[in-house]
Coordinates of C-alpha atoms and ligand atoms in Angstrom, one line a residue:
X1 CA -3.8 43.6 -40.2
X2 CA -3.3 47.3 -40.3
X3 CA -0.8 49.1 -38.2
X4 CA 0.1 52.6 -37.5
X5 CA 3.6 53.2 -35.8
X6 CA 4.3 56.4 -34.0
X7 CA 7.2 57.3 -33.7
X8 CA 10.0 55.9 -36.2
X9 CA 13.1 55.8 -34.0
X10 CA 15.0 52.5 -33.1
X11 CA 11.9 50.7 -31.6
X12 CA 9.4 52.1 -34.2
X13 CA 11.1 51.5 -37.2
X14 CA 12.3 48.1 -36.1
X15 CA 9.3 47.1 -34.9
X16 CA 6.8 48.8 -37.8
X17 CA 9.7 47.1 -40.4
X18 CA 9.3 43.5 -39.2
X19 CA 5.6 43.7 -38.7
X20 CA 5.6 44.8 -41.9
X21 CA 7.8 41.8 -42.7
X22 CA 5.7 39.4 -41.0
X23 CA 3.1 40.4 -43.6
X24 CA 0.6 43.0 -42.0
X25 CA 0.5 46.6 -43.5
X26 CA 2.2 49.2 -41.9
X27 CA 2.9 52.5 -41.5
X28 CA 5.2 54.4 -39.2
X29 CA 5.0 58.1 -38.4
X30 CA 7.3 60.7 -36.7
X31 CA 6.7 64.3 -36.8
X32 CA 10.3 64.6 -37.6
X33 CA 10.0 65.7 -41.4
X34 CA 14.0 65.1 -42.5
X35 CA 14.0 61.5 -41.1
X36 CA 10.6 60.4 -42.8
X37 CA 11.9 62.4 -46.1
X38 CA 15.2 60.1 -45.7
X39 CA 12.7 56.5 -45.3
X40 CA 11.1 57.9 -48.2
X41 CA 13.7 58.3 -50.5
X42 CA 15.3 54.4 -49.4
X43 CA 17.9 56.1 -46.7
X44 CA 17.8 54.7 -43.4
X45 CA 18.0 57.5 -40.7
X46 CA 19.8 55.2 -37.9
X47 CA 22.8 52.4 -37.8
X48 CA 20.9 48.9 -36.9
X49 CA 22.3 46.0 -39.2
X50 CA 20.3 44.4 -41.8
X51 CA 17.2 47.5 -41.5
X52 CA 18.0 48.9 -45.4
X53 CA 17.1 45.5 -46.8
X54 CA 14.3 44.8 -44.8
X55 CA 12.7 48.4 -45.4
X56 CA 13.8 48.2 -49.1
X57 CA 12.1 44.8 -49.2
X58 CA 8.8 45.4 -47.7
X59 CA 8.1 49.0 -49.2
X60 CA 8.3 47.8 -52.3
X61 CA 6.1 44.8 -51.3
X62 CA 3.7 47.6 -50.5
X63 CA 3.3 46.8 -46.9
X64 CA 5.4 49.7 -45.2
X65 CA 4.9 53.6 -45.5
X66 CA 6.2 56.3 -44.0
X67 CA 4.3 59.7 -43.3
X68 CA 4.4 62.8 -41.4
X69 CA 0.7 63.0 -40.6
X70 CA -0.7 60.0 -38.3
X71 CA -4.6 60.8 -39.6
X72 CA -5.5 58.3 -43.0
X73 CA -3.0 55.6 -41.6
X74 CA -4.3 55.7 -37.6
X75 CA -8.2 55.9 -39.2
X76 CA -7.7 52.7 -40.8
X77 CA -5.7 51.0 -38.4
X78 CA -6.8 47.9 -36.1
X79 CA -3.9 48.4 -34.0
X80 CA -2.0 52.0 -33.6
X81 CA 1.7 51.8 -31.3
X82 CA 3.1 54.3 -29.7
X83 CA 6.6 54.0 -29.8
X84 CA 8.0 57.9 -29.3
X85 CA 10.5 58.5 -26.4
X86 CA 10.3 58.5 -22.7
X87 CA 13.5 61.0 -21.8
X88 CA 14.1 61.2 -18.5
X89 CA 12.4 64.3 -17.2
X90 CA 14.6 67.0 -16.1
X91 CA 15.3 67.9 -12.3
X92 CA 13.4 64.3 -10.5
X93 CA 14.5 61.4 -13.0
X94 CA 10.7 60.6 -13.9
X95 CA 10.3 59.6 -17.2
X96 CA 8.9 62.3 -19.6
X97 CA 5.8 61.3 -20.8
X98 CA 4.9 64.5 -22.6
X99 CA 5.0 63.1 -25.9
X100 CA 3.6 60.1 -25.1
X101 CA 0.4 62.1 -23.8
X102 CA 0.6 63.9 -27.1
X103 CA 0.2 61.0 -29.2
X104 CA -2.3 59.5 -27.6
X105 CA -4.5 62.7 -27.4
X106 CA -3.6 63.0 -31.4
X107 CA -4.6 59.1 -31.9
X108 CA -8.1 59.6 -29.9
X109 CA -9.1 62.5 -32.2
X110 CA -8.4 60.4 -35.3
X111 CA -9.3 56.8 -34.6
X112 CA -12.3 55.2 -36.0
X113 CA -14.1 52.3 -34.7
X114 CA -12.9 49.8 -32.6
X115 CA -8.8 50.5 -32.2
X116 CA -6.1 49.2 -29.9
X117 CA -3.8 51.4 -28.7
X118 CA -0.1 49.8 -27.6
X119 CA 2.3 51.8 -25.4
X120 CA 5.7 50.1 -27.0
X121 CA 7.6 52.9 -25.2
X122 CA 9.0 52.2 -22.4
X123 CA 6.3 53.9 -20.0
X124 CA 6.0 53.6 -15.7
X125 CA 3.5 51.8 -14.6
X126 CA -0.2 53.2 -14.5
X127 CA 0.8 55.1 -17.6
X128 CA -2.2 53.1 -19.6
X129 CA -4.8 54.1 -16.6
X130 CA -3.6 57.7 -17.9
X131 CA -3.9 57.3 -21.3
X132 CA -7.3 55.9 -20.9
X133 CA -8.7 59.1 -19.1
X134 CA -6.6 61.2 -21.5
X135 CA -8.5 59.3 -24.6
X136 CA -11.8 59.6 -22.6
X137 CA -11.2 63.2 -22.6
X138 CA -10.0 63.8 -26.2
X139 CA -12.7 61.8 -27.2
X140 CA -15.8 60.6 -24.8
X141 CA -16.6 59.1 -28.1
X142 CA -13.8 56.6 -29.1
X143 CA -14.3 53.0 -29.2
X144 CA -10.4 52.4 -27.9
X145 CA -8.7 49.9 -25.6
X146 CA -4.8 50.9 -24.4
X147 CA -2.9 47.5 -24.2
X148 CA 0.8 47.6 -23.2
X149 CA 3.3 45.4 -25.1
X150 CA 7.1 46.7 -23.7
X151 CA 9.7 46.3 -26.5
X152 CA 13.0 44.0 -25.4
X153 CA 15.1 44.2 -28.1
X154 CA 18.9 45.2 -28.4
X155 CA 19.9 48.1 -30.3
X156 CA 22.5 46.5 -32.9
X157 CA 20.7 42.9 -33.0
X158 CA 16.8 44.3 -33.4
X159 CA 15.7 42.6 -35.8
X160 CA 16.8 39.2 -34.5
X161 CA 15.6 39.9 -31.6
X162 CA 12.2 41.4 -32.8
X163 CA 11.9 38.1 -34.9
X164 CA 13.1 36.2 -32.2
X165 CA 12.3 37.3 -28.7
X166 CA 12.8 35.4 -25.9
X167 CA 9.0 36.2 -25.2
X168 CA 6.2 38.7 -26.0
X169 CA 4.9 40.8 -22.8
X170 CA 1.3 42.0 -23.5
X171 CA -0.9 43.7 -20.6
X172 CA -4.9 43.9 -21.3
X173 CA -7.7 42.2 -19.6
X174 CA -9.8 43.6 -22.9
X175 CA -10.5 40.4 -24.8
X176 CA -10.9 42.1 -27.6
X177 CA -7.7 43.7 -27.7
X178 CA -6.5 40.3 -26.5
X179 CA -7.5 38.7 -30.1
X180 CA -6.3 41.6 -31.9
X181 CA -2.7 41.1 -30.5
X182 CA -2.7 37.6 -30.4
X183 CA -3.5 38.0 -34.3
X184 CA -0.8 40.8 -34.7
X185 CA 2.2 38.1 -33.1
X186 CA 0.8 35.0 -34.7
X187 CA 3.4 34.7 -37.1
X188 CA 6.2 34.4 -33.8
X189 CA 4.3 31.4 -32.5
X190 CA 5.7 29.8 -35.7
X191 CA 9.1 30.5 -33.8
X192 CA 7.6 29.2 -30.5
X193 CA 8.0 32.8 -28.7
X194 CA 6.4 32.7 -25.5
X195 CA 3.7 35.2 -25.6
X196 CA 3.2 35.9 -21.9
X197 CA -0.7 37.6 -21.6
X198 CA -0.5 39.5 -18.2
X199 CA -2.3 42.7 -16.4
X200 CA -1.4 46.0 -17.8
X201 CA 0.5 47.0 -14.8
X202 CA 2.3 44.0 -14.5
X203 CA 2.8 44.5 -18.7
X204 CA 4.7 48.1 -17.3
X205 CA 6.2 46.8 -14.6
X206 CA 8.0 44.0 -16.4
X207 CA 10.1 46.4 -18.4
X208 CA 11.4 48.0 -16.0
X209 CA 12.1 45.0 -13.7
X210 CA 13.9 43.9 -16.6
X211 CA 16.0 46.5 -17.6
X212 CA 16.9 47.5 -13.5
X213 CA 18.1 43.6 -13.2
X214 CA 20.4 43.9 -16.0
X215 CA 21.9 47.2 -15.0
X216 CA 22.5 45.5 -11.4
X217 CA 24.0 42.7 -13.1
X218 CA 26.7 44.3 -15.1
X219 CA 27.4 46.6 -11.9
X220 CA 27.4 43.9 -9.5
X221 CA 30.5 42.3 -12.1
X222 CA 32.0 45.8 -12.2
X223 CA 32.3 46.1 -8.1
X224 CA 33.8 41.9 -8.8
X225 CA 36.5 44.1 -11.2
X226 CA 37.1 46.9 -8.5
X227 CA 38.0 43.7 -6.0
X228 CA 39.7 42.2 -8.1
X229 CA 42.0 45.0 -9.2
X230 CA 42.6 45.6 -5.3
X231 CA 43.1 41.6 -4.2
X232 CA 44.3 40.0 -7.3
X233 CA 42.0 38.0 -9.1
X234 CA 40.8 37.7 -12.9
X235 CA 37.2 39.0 -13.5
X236 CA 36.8 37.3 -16.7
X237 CA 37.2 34.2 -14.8
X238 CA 34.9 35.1 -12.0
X239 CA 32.6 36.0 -14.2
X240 CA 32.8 32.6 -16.3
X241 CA 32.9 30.6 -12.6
X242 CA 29.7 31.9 -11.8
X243 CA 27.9 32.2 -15.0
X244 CA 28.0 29.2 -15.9
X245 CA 25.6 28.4 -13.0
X246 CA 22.5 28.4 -14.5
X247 CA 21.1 30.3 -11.9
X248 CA 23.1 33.0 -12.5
X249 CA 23.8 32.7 -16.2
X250 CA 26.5 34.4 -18.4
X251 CA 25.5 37.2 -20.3
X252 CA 25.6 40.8 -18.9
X253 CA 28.6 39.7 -17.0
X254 CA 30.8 41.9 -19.0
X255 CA 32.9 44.1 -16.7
X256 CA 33.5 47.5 -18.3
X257 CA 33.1 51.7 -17.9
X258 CA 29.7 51.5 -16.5
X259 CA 26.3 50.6 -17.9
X260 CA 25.1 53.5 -20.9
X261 CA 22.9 53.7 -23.6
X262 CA 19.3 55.0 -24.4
X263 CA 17.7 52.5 -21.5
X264 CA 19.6 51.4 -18.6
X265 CA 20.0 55.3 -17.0
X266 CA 16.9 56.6 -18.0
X267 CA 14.8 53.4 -16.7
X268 CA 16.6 52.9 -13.2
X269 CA 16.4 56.6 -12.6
X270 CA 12.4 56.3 -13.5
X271 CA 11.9 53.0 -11.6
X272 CA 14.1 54.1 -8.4
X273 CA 11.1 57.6 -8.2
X274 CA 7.7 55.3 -8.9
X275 CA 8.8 52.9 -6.0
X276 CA 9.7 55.8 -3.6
X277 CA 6.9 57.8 -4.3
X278 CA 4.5 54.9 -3.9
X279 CA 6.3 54.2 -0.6
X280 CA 8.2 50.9 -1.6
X281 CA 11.8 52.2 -2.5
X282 CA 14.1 50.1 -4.4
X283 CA 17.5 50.3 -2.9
X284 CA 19.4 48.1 -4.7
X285 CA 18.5 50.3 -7.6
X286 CA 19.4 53.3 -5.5
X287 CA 22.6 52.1 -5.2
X288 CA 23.1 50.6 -8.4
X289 CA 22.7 53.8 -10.0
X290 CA 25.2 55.4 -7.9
X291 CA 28.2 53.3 -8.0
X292 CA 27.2 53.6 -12.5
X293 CA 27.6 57.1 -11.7
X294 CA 30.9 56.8 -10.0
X295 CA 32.0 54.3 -11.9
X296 CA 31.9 56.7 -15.3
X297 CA 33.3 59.0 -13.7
X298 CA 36.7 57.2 -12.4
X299 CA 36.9 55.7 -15.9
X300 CA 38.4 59.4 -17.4
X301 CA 41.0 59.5 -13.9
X302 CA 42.0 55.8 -14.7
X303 CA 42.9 56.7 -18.5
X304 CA 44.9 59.9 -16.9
X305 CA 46.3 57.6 -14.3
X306 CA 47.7 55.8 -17.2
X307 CA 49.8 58.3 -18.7
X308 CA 53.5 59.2 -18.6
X309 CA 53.3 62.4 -19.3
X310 CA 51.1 65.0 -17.4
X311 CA 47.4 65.7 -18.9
X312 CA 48.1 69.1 -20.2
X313 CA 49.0 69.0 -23.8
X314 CA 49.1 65.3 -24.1
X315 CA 47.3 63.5 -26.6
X316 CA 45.2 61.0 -25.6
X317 CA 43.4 58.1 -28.7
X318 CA 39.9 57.2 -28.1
X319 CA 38.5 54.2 -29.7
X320 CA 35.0 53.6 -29.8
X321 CA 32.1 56.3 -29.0
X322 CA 28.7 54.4 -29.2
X323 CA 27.4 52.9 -26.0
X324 CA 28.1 49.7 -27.3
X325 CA 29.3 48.1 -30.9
X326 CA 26.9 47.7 -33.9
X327 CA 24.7 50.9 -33.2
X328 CA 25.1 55.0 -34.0
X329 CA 23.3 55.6 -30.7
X330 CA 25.5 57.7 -28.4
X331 CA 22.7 58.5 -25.4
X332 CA 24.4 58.4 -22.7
X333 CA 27.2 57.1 -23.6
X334 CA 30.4 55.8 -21.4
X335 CA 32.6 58.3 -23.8
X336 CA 30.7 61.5 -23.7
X337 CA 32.1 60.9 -19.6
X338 CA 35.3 60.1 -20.3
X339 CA 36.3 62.3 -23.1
X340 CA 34.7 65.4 -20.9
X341 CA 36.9 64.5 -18.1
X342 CA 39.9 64.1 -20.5
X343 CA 39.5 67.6 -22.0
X344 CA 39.0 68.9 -18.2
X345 CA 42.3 68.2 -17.9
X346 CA 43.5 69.7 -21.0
X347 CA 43.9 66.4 -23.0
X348 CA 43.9 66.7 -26.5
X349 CA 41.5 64.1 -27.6
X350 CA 41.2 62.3 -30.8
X351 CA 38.5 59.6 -31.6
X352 CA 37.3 57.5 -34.0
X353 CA 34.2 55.1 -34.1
X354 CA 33.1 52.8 -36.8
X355 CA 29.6 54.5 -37.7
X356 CA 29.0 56.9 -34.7
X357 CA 31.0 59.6 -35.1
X358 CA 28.2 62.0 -37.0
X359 CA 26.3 61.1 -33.5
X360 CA 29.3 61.9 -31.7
X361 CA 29.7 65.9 -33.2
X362 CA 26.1 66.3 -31.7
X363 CA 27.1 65.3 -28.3
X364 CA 30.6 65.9 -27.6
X365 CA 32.5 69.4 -27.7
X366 CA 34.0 70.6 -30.8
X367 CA 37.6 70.7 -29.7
X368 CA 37.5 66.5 -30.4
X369 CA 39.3 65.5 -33.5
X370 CA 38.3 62.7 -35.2
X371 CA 40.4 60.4 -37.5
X372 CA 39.7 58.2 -40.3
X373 CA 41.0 55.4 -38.5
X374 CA 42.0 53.3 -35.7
X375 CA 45.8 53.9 -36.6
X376 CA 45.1 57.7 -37.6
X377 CA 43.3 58.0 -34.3
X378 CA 46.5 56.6 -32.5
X379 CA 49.5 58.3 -34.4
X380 CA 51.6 60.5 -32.2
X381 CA 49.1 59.8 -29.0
X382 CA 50.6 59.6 -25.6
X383 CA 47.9 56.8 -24.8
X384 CA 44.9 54.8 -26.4
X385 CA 41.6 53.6 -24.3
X386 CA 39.5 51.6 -25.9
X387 CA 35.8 52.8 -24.8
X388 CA 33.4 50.4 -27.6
X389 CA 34.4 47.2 -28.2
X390 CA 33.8 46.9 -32.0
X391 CA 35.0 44.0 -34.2
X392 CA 36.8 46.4 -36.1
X393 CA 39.1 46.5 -32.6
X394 CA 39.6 43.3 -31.4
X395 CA 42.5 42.3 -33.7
X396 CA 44.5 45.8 -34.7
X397 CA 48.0 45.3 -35.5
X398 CA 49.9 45.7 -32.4
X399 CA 53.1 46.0 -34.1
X400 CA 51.8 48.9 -36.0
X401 CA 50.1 50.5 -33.3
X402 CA 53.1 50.7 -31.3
X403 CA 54.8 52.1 -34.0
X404 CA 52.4 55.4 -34.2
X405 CA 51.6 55.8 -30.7
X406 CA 53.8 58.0 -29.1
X407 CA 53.6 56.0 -25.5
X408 CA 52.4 52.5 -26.1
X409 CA 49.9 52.7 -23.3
X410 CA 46.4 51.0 -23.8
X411 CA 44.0 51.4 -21.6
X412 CA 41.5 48.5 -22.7
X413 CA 38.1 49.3 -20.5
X414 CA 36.3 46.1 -22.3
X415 CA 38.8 43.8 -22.1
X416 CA 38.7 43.2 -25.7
X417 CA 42.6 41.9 -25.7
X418 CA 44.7 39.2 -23.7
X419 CA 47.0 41.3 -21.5
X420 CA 50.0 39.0 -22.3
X421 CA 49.8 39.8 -25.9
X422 CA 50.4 43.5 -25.2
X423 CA 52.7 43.4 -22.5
X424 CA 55.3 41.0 -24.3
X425 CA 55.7 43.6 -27.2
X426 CA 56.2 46.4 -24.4
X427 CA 52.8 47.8 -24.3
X428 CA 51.7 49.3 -20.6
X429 CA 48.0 47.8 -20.6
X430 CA 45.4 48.7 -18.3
X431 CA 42.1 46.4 -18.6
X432 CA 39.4 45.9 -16.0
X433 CA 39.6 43.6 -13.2
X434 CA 42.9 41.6 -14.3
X435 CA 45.0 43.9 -12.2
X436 CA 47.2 46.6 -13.8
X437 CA 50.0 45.2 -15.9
X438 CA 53.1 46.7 -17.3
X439 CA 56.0 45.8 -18.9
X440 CA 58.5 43.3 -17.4
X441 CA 61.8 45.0 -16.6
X442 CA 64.5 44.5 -19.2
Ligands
NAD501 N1 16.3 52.1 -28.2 C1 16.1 50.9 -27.6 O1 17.0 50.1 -27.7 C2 14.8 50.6 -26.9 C3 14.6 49.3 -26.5 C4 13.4 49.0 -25.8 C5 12.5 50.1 -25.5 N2 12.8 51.3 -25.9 C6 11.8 52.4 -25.6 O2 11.1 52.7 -26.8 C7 10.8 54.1 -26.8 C8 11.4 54.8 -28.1 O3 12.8 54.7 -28.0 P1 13.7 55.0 -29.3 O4 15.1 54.6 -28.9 O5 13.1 54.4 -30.5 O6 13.5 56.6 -29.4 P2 13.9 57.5 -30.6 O7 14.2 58.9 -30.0 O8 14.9 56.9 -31.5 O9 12.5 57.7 -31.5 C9 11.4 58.3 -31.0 C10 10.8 59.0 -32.3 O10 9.5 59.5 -31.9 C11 9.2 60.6 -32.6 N3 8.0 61.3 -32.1 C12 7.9 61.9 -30.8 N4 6.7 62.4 -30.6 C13 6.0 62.1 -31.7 C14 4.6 62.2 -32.1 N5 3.7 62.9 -31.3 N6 4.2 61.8 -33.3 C15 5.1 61.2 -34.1 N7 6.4 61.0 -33.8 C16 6.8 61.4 -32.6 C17 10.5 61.4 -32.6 O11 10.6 62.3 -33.6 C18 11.5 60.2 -32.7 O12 11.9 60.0 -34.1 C19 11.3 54.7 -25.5 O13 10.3 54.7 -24.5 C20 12.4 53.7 -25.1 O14 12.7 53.7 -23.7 C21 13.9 51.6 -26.5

């Protein structure tokens, strides 16, 4: 089949890559020149593991292209996704559907005979209604049905997941668009994907569920940490006692600084405003994006906390900037927070990150330095938190990092390291929800 991806970001190009992959010709757009300049000369413009293969394998199978101008590819196409972003909107926390609208009113101009059009952005429900009128508009013409088909997968494990999915979510009561979908997954049945055919706004409204459940999950663990911390207890373990109930079940159990990323704020805030303004509010959501919002912030006071020496002048070791490990994407990140509140205080702060520090110069102010390591980043530091838990992380040499570090104080907000295994070399350690450890006198 022929498909047209707009938008080549972390869903489009993922997506566009391993449709591509699955053997159906593809071609995915952006209007950002640079990034489809990159994707033509081999460079991949984002982090996501094992993407430069699979693009280098496919383009020069001749399934996958990448252009600038949607018209020859979106004329020829049987199916044309959307896949551009959904921002929050400034000022009410709706989701900014501008350039959604744009693409579809682009699309509607240019399509030829019979075409399904796939919101794969994340988009609120009702969104396809709109794009229908704003097609019929564009073109009274156009022979064009809007399916919805939400995207699940995991920035740093996309392709597995795109390959693998739990299941497939795809809204249309348009048989015809029905057949053309069920023709574009085909190949996942071979994996025994569920592919769950639903209504459009139930399509919408799954995403969102989806995403709100696992942001209340991880918070609902972090308020199990803030009790913990106050009664004794080890979250880890609460967190294993009741996950391995198969009701509740064990991922996204992770206490930490706070849910982040390009998804979980942007998609609670846009749920929490479509169920108030349609009179049914959601307020566990309310609430959930509250205590996030707290939580972030007391994550900078707990690394100040933490210090021996007072915050102006001191140095303070930040490892980890991405959201979370195996990705470049810093939206939202828990460290934009923490290192802002850290330089309010006139902390020096020095960071390093695997692969997202050229993200990170974008987002964070210029006074952060950034080393060329996790021992550079620590040397001379009155203090180390570790905000991402990369691999890179999880086994540093203690020895040695005690040896740079000024004040062998770790402030561990992932719980990457056993507390004992600090503490007996005469680390102070601070972790989440396993109470706050230091030293045992001599
Ligand atoms: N990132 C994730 O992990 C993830 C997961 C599931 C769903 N989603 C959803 O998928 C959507 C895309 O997210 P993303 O992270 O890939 O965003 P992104 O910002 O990485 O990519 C969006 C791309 O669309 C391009 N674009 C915008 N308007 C365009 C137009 N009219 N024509 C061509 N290109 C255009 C932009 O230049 C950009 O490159 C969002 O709605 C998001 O909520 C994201």
């Amino acid at each position: 089949m022929r498909v047209a991806m707009i938008g080549t970001g972390y869903v489009g190009l993922v997506s566009g890559t391993c449709f591509s992959d699955f053997g159906h010709e593809v071609t995915c757009i952006d209007k950002d020149a640079s990034k489809i300049e990159r994707l033509k000369q081999g460079e991949i413009p984002i982090f996501e593991p094992g993407l430069e293969d699979l693009v280098r394998r496919n383009v020069a199978a001749g399934r996958l292209q990448f252009d600038t101008d949607l018209t020859q590819a979106v004329r020829s196409a049987d199916v044309v996704f959307i896949a551009v972003g959904t921002p929050s909107r400034r000022g009410d926390g709706h989701a900014d559907l501008s350039y959604v609208h744009a693409a579809a009113r682009e699309i509607a101009r240019t399509a030829e005979g019979f075409t399904v059009v796939v919101t794969k952005s994340t988009v609120p429900v009702g969104t396809g209604s709109d794009l229908e009128h704003i097609i019929a508009e564009a073109a009274p013409e156009a022979d064009i049905a809007v399916v919805s088909n939400p995207e699940f997968l995991r920035e740093g494990a996309a392709i597995e997941d795109f390959k693998r999915p739990d299941r497939v979510v795809i809204g249309t009561d348009d048989p015809r668009a029905r057949e053309v979908m069920a023709a574009l997954y085909r190949p996942l049945s071979l994996n025994a994907a569920p592919i769950l055919f639903t209504e459009r706004n139930t399509a919408e409204l799954i995403k969102y569920a989806a995403n709100a459940f696992l942001a209340m999950k991880i918070t609902f663990i972090n308020e199990m940490a803030d009790l913990c911390e106050k009664v004794g207890g080890n979250v880890q373990e609460v967190a294993r006692g009741i996950g391995l109930d198969g009701r509740i079940g064990s991922k996204f159990l992770h206490a930490g600084p706070g849910y982040g990323g390009s998804c979980f704020p942007k998609d609670t805030l846009a749920l929490m405003r479509t169920a108030q303004e349609a009179g049914a509010p959601t307020r566990l959501i309310e609430t959930v994006t509250t205590v996030n919002e707290s939580r972030k912030a007391a994550m900078g006071r707990r690394v100040l906390e933490a210090l021996d020496v007072p915050p102006r002048g001191a140095t303070v070791a930040v490892l980890g900037l991405t959201f979370k490990p195996n990705t470049d994407d810093m939206r939202d990140s828990p460290a934009i927070n923490i290192v802002q509140s850290l330089l309010d205080r006139g902390v020096k702060v020095r960071a390093f990150d695997p692969v997202g520090m050229a993200e990170a110069r974008k987002v964070l102010p210029d006074s952060v330095e950034y080393a060329s390591g996790p021992y550079e980043c620590a040397e001379g530091a009155d203090g180390l938190v570790i905000v991402t838990e990369w691999d890179a992380f999880r086994a540093l040499d203690l020895d040695r990092l005690k040896q740079v570090l000024r004040s062998p104080i770790v402030v561990d907000l992932r719980n990457i390291y056993p507390p004992g295994d600090l503490i007996s070399r005469g680390f102070k350690y601070v972790g989440i929800g396993r109470g706050h450890l230091t030293p045992a006198a001599p």
